[in-house]
Coordinates of C-alpha atoms in Angstrom, one line a residue:
X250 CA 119.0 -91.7 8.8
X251 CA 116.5 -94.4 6.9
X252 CA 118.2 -95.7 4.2
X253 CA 115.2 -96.0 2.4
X254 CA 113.9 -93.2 2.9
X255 CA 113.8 -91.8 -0.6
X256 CA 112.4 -95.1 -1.9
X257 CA 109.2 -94.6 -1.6
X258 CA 109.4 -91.1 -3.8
X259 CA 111.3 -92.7 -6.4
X260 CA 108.8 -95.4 -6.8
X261 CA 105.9 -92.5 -6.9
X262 CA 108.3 -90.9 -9.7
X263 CA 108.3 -94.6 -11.7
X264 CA 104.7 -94.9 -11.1
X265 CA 104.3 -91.3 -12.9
X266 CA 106.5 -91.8 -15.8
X267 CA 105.0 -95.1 -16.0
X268 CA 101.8 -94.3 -17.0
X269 CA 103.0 -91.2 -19.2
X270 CA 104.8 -93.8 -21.2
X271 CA 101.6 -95.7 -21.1
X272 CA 99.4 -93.1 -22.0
X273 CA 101.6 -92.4 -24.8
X274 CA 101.6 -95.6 -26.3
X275 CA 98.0 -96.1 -25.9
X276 CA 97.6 -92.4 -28.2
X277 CA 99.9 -93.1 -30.4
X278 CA 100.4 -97.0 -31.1
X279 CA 104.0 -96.7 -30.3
X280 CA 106.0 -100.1 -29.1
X281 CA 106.9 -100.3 -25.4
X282 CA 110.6 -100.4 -26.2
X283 CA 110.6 -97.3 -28.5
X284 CA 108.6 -95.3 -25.8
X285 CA 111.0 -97.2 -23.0
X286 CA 114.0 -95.6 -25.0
X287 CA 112.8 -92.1 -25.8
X288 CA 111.6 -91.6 -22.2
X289 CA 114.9 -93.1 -20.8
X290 CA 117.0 -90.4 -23.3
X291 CA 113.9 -87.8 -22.8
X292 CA 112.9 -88.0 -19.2
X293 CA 115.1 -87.4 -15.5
X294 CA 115.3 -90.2 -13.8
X295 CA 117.7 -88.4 -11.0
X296 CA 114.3 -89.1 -8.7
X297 CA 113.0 -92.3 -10.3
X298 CA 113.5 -95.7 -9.9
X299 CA 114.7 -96.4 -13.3
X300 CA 114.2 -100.4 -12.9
X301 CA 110.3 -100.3 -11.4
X302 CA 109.4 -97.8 -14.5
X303 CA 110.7 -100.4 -16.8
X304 CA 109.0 -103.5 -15.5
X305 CA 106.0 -101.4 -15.4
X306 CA 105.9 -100.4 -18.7
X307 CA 107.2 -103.5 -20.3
X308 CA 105.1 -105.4 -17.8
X309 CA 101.5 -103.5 -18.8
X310 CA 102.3 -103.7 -22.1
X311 CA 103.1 -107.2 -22.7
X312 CA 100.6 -108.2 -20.6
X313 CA 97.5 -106.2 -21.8
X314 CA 94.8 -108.0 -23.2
X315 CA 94.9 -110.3 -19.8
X316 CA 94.7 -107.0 -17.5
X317 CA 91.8 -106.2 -19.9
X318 CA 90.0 -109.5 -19.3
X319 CA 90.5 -108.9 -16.1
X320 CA 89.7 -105.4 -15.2
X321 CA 86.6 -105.8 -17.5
X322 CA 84.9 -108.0 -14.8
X323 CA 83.9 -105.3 -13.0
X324 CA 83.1 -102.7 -14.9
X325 CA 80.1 -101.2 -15.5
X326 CA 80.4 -99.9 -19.0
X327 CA 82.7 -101.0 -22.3
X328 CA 86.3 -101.0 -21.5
X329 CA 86.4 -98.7 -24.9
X330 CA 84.1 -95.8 -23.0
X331 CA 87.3 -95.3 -20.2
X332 CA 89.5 -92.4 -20.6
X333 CA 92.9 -93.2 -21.6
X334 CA 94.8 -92.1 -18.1
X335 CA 92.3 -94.2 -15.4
X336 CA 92.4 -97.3 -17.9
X337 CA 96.4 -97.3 -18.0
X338 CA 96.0 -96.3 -14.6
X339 CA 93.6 -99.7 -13.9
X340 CA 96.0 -101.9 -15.7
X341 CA 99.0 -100.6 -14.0
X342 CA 96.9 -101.3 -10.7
X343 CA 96.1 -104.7 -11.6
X344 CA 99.4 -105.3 -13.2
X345 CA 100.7 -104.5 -9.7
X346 CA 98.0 -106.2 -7.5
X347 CA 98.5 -109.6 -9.8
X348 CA 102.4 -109.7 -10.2
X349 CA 104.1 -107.5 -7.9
X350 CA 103.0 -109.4 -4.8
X351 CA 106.2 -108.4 -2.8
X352 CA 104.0 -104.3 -2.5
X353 CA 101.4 -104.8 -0.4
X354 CA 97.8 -104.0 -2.3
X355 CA 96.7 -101.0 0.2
X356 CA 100.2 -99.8 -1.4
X357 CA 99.3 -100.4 -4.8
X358 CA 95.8 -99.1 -4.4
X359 CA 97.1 -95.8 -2.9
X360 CA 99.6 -94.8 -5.6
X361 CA 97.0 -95.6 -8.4
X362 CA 94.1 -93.3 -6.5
X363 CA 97.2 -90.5 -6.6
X364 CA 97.8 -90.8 -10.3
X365 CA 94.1 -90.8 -10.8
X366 CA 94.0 -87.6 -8.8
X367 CA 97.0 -86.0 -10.1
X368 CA 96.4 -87.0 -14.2
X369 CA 92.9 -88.2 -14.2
X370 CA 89.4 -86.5 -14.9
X371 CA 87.5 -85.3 -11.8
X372 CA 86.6 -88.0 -9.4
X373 CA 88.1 -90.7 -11.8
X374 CA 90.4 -91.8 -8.9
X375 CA 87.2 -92.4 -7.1
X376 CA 86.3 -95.2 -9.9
X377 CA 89.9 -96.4 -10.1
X378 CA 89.9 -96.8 -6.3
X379 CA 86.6 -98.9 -6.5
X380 CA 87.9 -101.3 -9.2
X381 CA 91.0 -102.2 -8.2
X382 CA 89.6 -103.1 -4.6
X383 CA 87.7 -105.8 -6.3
X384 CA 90.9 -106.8 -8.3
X385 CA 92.7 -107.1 -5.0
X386 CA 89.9 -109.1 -3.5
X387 CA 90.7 -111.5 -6.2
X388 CA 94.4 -111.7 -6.6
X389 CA 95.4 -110.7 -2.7
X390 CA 93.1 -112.2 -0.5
X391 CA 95.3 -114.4 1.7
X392 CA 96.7 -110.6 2.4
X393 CA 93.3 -108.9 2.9
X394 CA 92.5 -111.6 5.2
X395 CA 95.6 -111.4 7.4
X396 CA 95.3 -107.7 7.5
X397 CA 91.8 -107.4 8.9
X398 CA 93.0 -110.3 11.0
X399 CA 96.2 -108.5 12.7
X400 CA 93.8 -105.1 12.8
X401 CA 90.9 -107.5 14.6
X402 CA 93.6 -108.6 17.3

């Protein structure tokens, strides 16, 4: 049996509570260690990874005006005009895609188009999806490259 076979599921269930936590802070102006601690008391993390949750949510949130600067490169209206899940969705992307370099960006790309799908408005995954392949193209290029050049061979 895989010993990581579970791993991947319990990084899907961080990813979730992740952007709950996110999506309550952004509604309700809450700090990211009050929201940490009530999810943590609040929430079952029997199927999550407890650590990856935290780094995400501590990570986003100390680190959100600069994934706003740089998600607002390409977008094609105000950052203000986004709905609240497939922004916190786009800055846990390129939170991921920027400082998690160790999950490769078709990973990171994937689980963000499921969350968009799963908690987002109709075909907002679709706009997620777009965006954060021009983040990657940015911050994981050496990858992309060496992907289409293994796939080439």
């Amino acid at each position: 049996m895989n010993a990581n076979k579970g791993r991947p599921d319990r990084r899907r269930a961080a990813r979730e509570l992740a952007l709950q936590a996110l999506y309550q802070m952004h509604m309700s102006g809450a700090s990211a260690v009050d929201v940490q601690a009530e999810f943590l008391v609040d929430q079952d993390f029997k199927n999550a990874d407890k650590r990856m949750f935290g780094q995400l949510l501590r990570g986003v949130a100390a680190q959100t005006e600069s994934l706003d600067v740089m998600i607002e490169q390409y977008l094609d209206r105000k950052l203000s005009d986004l709905d609240p899940i497939e922004l916190n969705v786009l800055r846990m992307g390129a939170y991921e895609l920027s400082d998690s370099v160790s999950v490769p960006y078709r990973v990171v790309i994937n689980e963000c188009i499921e969350l968009g799908k799963v908690f987002g408005a109709t075909d907002g995954h679709k706009y997620v999806n777009s965006i954060l392949d021009k983040i990657a193209l940015d911050h994981r290029l050496v990858e992309i490259t060496a992907k289409q050049k293994a796939s080439a061979s």
